Tab-separated table of C-alpha atoms in Angstrom:
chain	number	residue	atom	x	y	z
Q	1	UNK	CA	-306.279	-153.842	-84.511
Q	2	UNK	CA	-302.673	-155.571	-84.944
Q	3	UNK	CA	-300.879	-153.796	-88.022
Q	4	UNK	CA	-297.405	-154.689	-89.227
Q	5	UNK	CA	-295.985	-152.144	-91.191
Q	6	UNK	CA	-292.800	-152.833	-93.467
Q	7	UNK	CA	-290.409	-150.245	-95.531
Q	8	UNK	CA	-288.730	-151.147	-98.387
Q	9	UNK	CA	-285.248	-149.168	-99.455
Q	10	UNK	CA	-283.856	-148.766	-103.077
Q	11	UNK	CA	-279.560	-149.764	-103.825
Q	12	UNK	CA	-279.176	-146.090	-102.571
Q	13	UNK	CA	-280.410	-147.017	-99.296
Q	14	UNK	CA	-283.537	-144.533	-99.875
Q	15	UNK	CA	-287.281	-146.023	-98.580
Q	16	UNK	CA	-289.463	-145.990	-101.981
Q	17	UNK	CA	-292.394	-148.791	-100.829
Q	18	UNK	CA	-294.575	-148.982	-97.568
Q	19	UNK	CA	-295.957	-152.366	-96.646
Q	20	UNK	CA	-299.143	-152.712	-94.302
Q	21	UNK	CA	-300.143	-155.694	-92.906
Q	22	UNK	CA	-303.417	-156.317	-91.378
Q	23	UNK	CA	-302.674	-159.468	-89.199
Q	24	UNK	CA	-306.322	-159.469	-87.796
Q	25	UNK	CA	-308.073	-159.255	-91.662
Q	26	UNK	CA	-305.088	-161.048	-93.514
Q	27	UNK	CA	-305.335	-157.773	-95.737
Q	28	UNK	CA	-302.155	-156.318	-97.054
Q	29	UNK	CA	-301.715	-153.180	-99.098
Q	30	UNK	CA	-298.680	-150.797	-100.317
Q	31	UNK	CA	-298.260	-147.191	-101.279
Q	32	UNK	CA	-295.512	-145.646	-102.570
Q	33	UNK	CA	-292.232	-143.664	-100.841
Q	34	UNK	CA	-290.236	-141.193	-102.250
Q	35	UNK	CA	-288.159	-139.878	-99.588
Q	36	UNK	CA	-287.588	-140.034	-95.914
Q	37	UNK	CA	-290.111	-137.446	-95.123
Q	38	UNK	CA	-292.754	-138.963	-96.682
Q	39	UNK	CA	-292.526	-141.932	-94.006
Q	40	UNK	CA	-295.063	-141.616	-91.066
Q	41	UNK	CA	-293.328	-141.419	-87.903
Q	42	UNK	CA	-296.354	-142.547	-85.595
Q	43	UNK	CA	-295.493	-146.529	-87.223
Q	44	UNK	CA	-293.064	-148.835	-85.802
Q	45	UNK	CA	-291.328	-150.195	-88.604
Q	46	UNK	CA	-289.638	-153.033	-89.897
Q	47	UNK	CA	-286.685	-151.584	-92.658
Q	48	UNK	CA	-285.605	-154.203	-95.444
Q	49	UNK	CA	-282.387	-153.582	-96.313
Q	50	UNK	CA	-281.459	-154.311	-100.204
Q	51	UNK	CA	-279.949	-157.316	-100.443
Q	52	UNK	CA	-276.489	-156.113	-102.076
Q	53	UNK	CA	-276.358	-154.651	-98.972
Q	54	UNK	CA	-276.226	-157.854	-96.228
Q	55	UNK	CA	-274.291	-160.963	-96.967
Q	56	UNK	CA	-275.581	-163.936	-96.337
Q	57	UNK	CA	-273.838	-167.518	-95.260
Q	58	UNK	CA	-273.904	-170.209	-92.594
Q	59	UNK	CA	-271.209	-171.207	-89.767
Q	60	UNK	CA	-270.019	-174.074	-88.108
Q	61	UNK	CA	-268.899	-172.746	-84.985
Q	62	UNK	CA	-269.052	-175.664	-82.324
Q	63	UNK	CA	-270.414	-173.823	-79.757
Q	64	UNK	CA	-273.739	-172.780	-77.888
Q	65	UNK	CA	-272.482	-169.989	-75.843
Q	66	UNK	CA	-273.689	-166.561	-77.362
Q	67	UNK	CA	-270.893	-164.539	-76.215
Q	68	UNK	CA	-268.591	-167.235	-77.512
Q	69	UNK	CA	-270.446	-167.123	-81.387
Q	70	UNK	CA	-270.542	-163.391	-81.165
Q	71	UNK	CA	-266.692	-163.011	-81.135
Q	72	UNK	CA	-266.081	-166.559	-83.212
Q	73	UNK	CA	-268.472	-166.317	-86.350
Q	74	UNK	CA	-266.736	-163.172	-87.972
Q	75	UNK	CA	-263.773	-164.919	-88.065
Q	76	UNK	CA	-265.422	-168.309	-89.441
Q	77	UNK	CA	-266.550	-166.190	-91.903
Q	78	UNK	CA	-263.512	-164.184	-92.858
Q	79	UNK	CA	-262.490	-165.403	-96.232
Q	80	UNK	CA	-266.218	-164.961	-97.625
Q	81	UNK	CA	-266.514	-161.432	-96.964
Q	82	UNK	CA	-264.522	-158.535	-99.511
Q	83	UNK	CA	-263.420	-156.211	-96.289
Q	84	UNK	CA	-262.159	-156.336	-92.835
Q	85	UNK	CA	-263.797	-158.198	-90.613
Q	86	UNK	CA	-263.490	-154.659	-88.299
Q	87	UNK	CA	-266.067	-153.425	-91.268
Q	88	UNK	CA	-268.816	-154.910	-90.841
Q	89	UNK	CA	-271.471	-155.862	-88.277
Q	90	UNK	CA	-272.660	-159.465	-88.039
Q	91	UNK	CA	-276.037	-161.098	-86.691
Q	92	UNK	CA	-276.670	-164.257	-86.078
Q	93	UNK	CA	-278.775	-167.463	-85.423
Q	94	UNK	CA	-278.876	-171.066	-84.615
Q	95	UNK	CA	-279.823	-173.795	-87.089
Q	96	UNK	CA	-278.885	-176.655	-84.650
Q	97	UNK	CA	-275.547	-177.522	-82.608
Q	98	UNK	CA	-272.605	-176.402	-84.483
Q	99	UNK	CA	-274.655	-174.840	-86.984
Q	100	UNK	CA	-275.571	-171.025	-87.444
Q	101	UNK	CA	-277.242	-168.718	-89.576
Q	102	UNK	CA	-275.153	-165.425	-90.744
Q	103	UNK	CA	-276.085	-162.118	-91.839
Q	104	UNK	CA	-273.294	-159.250	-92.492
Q	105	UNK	CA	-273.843	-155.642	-93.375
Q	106	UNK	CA	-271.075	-153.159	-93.705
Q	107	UNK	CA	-270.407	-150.021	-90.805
Q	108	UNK	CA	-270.782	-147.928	-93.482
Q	109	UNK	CA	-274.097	-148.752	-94.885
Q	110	UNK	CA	-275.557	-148.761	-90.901
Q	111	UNK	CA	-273.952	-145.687	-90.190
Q	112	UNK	CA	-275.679	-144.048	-93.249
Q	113	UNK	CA	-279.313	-145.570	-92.124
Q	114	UNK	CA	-278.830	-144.657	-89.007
Q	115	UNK	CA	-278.139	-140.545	-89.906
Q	116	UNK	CA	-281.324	-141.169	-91.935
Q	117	UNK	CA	-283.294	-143.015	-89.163
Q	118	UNK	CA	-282.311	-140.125	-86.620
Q	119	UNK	CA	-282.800	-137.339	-88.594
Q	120	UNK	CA	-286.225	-138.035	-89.418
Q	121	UNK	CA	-287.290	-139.393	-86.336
Q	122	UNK	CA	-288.181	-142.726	-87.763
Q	123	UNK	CA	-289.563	-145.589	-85.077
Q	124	UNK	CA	-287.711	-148.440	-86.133
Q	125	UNK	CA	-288.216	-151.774	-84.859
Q	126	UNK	CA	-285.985	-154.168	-86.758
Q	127	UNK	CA	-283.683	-154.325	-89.838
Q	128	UNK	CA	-283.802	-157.344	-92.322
Q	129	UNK	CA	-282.656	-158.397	-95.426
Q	130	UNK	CA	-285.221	-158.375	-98.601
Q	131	UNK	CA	-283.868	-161.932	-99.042
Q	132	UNK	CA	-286.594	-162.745	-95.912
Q	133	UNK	CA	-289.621	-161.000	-97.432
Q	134	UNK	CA	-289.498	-162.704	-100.593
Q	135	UNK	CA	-291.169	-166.134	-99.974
Q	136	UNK	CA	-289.194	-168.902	-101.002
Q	137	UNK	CA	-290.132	-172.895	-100.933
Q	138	UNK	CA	-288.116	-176.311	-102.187
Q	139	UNK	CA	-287.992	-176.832	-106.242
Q	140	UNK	CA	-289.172	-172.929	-106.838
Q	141	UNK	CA	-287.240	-170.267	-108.367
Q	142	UNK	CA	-288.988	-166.730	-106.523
Q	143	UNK	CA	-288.333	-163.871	-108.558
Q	144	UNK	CA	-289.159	-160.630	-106.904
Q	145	UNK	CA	-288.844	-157.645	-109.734
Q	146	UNK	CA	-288.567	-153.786	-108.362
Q	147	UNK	CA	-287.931	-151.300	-111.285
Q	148	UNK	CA	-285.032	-152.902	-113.429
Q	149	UNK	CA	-283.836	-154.927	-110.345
Q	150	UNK	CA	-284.973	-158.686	-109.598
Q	151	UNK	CA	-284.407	-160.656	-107.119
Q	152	UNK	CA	-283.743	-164.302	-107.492
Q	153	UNK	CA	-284.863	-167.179	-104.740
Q	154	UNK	CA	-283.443	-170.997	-105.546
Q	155	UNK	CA	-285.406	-172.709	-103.563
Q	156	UNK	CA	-285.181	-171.999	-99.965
Q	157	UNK	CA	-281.362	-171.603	-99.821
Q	158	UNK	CA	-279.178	-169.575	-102.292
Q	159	UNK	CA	-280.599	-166.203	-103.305
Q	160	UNK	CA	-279.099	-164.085	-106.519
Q	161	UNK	CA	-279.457	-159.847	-107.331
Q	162	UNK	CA	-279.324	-159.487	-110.855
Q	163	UNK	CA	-280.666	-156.961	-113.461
Q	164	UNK	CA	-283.881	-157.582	-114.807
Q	165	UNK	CA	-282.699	-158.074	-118.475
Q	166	UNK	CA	-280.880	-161.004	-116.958
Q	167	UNK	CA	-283.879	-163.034	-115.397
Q	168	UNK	CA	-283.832	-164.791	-118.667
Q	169	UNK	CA	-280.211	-165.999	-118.710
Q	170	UNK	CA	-279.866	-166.609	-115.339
Q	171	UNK	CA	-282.605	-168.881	-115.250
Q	172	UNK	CA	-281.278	-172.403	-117.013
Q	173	UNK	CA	-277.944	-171.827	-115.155
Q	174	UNK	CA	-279.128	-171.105	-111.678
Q	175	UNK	CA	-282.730	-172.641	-111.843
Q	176	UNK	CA	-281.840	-175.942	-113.937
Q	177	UNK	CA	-282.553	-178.255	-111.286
Q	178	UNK	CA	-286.086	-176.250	-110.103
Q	179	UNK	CA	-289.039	-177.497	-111.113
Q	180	UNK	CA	-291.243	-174.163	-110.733
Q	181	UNK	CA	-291.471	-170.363	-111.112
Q	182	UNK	CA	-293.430	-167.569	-109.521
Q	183	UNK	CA	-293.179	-163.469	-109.211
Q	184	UNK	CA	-294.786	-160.544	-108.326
Q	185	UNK	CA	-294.738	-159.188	-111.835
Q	186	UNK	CA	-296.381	-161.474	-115.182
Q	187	UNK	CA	-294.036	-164.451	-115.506
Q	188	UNK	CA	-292.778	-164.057	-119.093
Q	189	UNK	CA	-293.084	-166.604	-121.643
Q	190	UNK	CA	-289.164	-166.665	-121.848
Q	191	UNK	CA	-289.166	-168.013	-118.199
Q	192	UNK	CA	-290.871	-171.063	-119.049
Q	193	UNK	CA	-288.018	-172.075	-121.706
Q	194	UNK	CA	-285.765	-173.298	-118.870
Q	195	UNK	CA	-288.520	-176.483	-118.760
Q	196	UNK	CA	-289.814	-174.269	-115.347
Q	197	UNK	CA	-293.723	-174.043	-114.974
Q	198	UNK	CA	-295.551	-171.381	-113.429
Q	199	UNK	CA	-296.973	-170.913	-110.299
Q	200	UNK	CA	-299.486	-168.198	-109.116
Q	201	UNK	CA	-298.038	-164.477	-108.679
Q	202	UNK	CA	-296.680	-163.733	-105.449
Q	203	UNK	CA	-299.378	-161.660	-103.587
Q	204	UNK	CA	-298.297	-158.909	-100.559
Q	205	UNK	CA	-299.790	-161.265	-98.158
Q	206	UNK	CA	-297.146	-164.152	-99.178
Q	207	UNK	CA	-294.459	-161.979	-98.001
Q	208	UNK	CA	-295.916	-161.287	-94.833
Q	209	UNK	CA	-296.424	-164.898	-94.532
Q	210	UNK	CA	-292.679	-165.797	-94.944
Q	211	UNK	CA	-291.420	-163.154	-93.064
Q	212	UNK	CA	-293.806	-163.856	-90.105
Q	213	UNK	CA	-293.270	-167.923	-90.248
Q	214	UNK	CA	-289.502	-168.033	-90.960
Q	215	UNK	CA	-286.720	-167.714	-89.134
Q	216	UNK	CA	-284.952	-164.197	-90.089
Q	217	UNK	CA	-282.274	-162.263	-88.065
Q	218	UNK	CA	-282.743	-158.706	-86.989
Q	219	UNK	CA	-279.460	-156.625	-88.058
Q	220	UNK	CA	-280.116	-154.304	-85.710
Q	221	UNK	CA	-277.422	-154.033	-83.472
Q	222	UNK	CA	-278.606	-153.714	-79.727
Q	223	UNK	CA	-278.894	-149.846	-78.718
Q	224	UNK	CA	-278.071	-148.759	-82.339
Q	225	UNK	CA	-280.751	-145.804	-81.594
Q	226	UNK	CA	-280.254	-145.475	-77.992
Q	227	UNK	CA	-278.726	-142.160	-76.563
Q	228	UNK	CA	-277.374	-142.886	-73.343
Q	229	UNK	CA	-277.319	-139.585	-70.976
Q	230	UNK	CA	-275.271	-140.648	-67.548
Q	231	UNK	CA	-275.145	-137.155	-66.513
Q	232	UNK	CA	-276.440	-136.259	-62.984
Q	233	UNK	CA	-277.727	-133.196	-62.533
Q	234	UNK	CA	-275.833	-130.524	-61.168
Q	235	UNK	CA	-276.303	-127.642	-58.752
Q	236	UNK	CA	-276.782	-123.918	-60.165
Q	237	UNK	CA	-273.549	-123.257	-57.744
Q	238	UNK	CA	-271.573	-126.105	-58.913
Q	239	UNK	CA	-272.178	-125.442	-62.438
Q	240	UNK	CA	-271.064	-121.388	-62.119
Q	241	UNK	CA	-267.817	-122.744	-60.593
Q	242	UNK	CA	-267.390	-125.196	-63.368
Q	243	UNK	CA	-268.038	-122.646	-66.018
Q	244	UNK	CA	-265.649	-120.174	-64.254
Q	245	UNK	CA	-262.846	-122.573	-64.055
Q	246	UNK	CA	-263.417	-124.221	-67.757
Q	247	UNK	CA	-263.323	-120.123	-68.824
Q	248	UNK	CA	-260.147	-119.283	-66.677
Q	249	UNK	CA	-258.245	-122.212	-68.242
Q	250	UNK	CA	-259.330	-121.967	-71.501
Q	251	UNK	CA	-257.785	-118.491	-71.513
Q	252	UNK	CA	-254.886	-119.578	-69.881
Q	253	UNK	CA	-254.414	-122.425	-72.433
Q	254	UNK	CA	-255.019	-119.842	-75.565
Q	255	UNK	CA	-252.667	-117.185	-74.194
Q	256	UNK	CA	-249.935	-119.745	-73.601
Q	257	UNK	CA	-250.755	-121.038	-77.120
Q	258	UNK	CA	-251.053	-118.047	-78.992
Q	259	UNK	CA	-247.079	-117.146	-77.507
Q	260	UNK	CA	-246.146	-120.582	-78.781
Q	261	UNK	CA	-247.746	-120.001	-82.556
Q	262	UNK	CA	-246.001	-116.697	-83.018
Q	263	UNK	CA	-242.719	-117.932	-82.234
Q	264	UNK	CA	-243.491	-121.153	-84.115
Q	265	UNK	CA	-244.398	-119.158	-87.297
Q	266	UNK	CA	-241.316	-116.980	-87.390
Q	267	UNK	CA	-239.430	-120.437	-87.086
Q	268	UNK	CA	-241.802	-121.664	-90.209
Q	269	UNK	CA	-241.680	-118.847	-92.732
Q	270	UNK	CA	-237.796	-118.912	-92.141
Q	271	UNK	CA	-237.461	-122.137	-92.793
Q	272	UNK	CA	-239.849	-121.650	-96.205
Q	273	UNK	CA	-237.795	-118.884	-97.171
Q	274	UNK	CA	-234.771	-120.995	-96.783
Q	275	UNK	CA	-236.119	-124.096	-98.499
Q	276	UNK	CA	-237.710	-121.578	-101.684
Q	277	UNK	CA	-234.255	-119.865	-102.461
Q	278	UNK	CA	-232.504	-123.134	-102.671
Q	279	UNK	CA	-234.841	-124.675	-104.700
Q	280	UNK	CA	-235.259	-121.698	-106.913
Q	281	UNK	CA	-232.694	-119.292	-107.363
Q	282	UNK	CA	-234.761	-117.120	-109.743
Q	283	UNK	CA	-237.210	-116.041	-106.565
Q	284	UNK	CA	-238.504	-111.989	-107.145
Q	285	UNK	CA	-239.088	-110.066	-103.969
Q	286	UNK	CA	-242.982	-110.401	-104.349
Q	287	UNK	CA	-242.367	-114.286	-104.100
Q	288	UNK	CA	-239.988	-113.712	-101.061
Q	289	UNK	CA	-242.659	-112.048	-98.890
Q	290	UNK	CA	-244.946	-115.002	-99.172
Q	291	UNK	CA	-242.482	-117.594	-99.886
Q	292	UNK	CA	-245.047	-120.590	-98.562
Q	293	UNK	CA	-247.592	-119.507	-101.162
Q	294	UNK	CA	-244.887	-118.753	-103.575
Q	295	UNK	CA	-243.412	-122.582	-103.415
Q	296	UNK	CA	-246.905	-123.753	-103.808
Q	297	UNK	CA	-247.293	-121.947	-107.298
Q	298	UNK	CA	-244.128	-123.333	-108.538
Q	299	UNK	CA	-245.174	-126.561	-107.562
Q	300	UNK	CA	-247.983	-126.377	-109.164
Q	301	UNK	CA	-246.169	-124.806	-112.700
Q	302	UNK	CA	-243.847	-128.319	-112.189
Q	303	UNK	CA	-246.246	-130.724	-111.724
Q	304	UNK	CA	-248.903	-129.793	-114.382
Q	305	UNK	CA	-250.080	-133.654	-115.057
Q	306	UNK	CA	-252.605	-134.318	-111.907
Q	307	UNK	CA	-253.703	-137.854	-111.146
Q	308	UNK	CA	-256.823	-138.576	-112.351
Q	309	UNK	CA	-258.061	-141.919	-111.092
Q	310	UNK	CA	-259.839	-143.302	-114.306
Q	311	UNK	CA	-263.148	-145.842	-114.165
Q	312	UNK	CA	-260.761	-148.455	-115.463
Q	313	UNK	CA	-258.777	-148.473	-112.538
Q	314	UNK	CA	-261.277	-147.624	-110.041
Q	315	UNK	CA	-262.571	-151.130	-111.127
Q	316	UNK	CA	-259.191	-152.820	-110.919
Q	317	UNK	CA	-259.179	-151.656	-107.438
Q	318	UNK	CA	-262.275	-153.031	-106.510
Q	319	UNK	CA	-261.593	-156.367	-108.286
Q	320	UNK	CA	-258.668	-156.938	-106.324
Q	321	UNK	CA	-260.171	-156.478	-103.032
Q	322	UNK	CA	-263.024	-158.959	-103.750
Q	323	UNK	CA	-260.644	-161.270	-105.377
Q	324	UNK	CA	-258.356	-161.468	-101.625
Q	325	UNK	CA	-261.324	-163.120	-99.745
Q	326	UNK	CA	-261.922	-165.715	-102.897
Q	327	UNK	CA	-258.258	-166.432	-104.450
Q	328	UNK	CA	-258.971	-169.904	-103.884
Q	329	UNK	CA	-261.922	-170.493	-105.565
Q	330	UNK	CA	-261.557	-168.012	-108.720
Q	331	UNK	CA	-259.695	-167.920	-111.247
Q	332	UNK	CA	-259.070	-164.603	-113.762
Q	333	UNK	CA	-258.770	-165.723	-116.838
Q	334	UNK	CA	-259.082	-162.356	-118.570
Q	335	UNK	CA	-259.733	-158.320	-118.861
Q	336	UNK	CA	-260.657	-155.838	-121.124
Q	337	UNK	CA	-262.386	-152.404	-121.851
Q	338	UNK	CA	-265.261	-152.601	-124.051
Q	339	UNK	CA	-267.508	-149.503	-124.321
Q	340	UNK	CA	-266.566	-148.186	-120.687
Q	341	UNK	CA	-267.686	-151.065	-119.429
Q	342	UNK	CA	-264.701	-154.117	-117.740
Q	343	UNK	CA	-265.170	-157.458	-118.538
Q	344	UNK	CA	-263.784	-160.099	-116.522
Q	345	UNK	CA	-263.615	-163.331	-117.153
Q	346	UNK	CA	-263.455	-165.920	-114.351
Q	347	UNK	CA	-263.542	-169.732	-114.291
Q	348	UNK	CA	-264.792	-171.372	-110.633
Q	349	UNK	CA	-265.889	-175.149	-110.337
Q	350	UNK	CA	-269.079	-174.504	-109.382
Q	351	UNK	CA	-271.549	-171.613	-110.010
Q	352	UNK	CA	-272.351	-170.976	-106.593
Q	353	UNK	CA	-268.518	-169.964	-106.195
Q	354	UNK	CA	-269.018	-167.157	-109.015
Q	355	UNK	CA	-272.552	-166.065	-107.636
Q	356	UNK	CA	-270.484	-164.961	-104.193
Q	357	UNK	CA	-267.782	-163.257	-105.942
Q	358	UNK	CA	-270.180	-161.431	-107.990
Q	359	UNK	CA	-272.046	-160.384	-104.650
Q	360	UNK	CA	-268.387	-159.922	-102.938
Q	361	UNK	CA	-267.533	-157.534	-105.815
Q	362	UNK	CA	-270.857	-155.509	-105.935
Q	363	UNK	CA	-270.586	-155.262	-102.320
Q	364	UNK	CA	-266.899	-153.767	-103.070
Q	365	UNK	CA	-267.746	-151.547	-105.655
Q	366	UNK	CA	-270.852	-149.798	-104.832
Q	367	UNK	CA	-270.314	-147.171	-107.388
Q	368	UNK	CA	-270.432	-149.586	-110.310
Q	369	UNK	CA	-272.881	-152.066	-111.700
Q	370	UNK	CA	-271.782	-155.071	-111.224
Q	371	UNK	CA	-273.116	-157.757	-113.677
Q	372	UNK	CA	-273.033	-161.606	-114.268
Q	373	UNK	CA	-272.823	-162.270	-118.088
Q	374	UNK	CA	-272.363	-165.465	-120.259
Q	375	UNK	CA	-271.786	-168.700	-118.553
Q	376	UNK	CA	-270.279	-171.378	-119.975
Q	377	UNK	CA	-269.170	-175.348	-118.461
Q	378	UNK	CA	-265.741	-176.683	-119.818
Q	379	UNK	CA	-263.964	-179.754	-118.520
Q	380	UNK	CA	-265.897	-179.928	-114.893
Q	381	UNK	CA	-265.083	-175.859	-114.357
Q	382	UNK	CA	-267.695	-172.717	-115.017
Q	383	UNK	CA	-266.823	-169.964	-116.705
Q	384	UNK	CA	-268.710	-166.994	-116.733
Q	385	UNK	CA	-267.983	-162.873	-117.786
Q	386	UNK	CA	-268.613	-160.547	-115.086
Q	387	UNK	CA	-269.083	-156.903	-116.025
Q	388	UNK	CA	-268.234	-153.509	-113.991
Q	389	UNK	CA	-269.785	-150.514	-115.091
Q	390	UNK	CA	-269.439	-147.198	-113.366
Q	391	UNK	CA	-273.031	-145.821	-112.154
């Protein structure tokens, strides 16, 4: 029997959903994950990453050679992404001639996955973005809900992470020119109010369907769980010899280094002692035995006022990195600290433009919240608040 199994992972990159699919039956059916160790390891599995975690955009790179797109398409991509392009890993497919398909995902997030992955002896197949498993078709808005998250489809293109208090507002900006709605979860009579009419509820199966009849691309990078062993095996003789010579240089090494330190550390508490009576001429002889920890004390008496690194500028930080890759397309009109929360204010021509930063900056500041608030149209230009709050 031909079973597809899929794992779901939270913001926090933890699994809390498995996803069976029965592709004899057409029978699908979930359970729910709490940890790493609750995931069987006798599955192959196909991990969705969230999708604040992958970025994704098209190229025109007029090539068809694969090496040639491997090394080209970061830098097409450049002034979309929030960090270097030395950060991230990219995947990648063909649309048609010229055309391509791009997926990014930090270093950092993989690198995290992959202690995960190893540690728990999980048999992965393939990494994708949610984006893929949430079924998407022309003139529907898909909203896939997960605890206080949702997920927003336009049509088959542009996708949108949002809070689920914000379905409703997000809807007659981003959806206006959709002429239906579906979810996983009851559509809410607020929905409809954007002139959108309902479809039936996305079933388990309709994910498998899209992510089985669509083209997605795998993240995984090629060996990413691979450990490569080129050792040959050695002789019991050869290895003695090795060992004896690796033991008889290492002490040579340390006894050579151990003259070096002591005379090295005379040198150094000289110099301290030198450098602490000329800064303070007050010194007592307990100080003067110790004058390295001594100067660090005083120090520490001068300098009383530490630097804390507040939310508020945490947040700064992280707005100025995202707003590098998109200078040209956003504008900052204003900023201010209301209730620990910042509000920026942007202006952009089109929504789409603020809908990237927004996903730039969450991808930026992963230890904040970052939210899309009012939206407003004035003279041809969007405007819209952005919020950052610290998690």
């Amino acid at each position: 029997m031909s079973q597809q199994y899929i794992l779901r992972l939270n913001q926090n990159g933890v699994p809390y959903q498995a996803c069976i699919f029965d592709q004899e039956n057409k029978r699908s059916r979930e359970s729910i994950i709490k940890d790493w160790a609750d995931v069987p390891k006798d599955k192959e599995w196909t991990v969705l990453l969230p999708a604040t975690w992958v970025y994704q955009t098209q190229s025109s790179v007029p090539s068809k050679n694969t090496e040639v797109l491997k090394q080209s398409i970061p830098y097409a991509v450049e002034e979309e992404l929030s960090n270097d392009v030395e950060d991230n890993h990219f995947a990648f497919a063909i649309l048609e001639e010229g055309r391509q398909k791009v997926s990014v995902v930090s270093l950092m997030h993989l690198s995290q996955l992959k202690a995960a992955v190893i540690t728990h002896e999980i048999n992965v197949k393939r990494l994708l973005s949610e984006v893929d498993f949430c079924p998407k078709s022309e003139g529907v808005v898909s909203i896939w809900i997960h605890e206080d998250q949702a997920l927003l489809c336009l049509g088959e293109g542009e996708t949108l992470s949002v809070a689920k208090e914000q379905v409703v507002s997000m809807l007659p900006v981003f959806a206006a020119d959709l002429d239906w709605v579906q979810s996983n979860h009851p559509i809410a009579p607020e929905w409809l109010s954007a002139e959108l009419e309902a479809k039936p509820a996305i079933q388990l199966s309709d994910c498998f369907y899209a992510i089985n009849n669509h083209p997605v691309i795998d993240l995984m990078p090629a060996g990413w769980l691979k450990i490569e062993d080129n050792n040959k095996p050695l002789s019991q003789a050869k290895v003695l010899i090795l060992a004896a010579v690796l033991i008889v240089s290492w002490i040579g090494i340390k006894s050579f280094q151990h003259i070096q330190v002591n005379q090295r550390l005379d040198d150094i508490k000289s110099q301290q002692l030198a450098l602490f009576t000329s800064r303070f001429g007050d010194a007592s002889k307990s100080e003067l035995v110790d004058p390295y920890a001594a100067l660090q004390s005083r120090m520490q008496r001068v300098n009383q006022a530490e630097s804390i690194e507040t939310p508020f500028l945490t947040a700064l930080n992280h707005l100025g990195e995202a707003i590098q890759s998109h200078k040209q397309n956003i504008d900052i009109q204003s900023l201010r600290m209301v209730d620990k929360k910042l509000e920026v204010q942007i202006t952009a021509e089109t929504m789409t433009l603020i809908n990237r930063f927004q996903q730039s900056l969450q991808q930026s500041a992963l230890g904040f919240k970052v939210l899309i608030g009012v939206n407003e149209q004035n003279a041809g230009r969007f405007k819209s608040v952005i919020t950052m709050e610290k998690l």
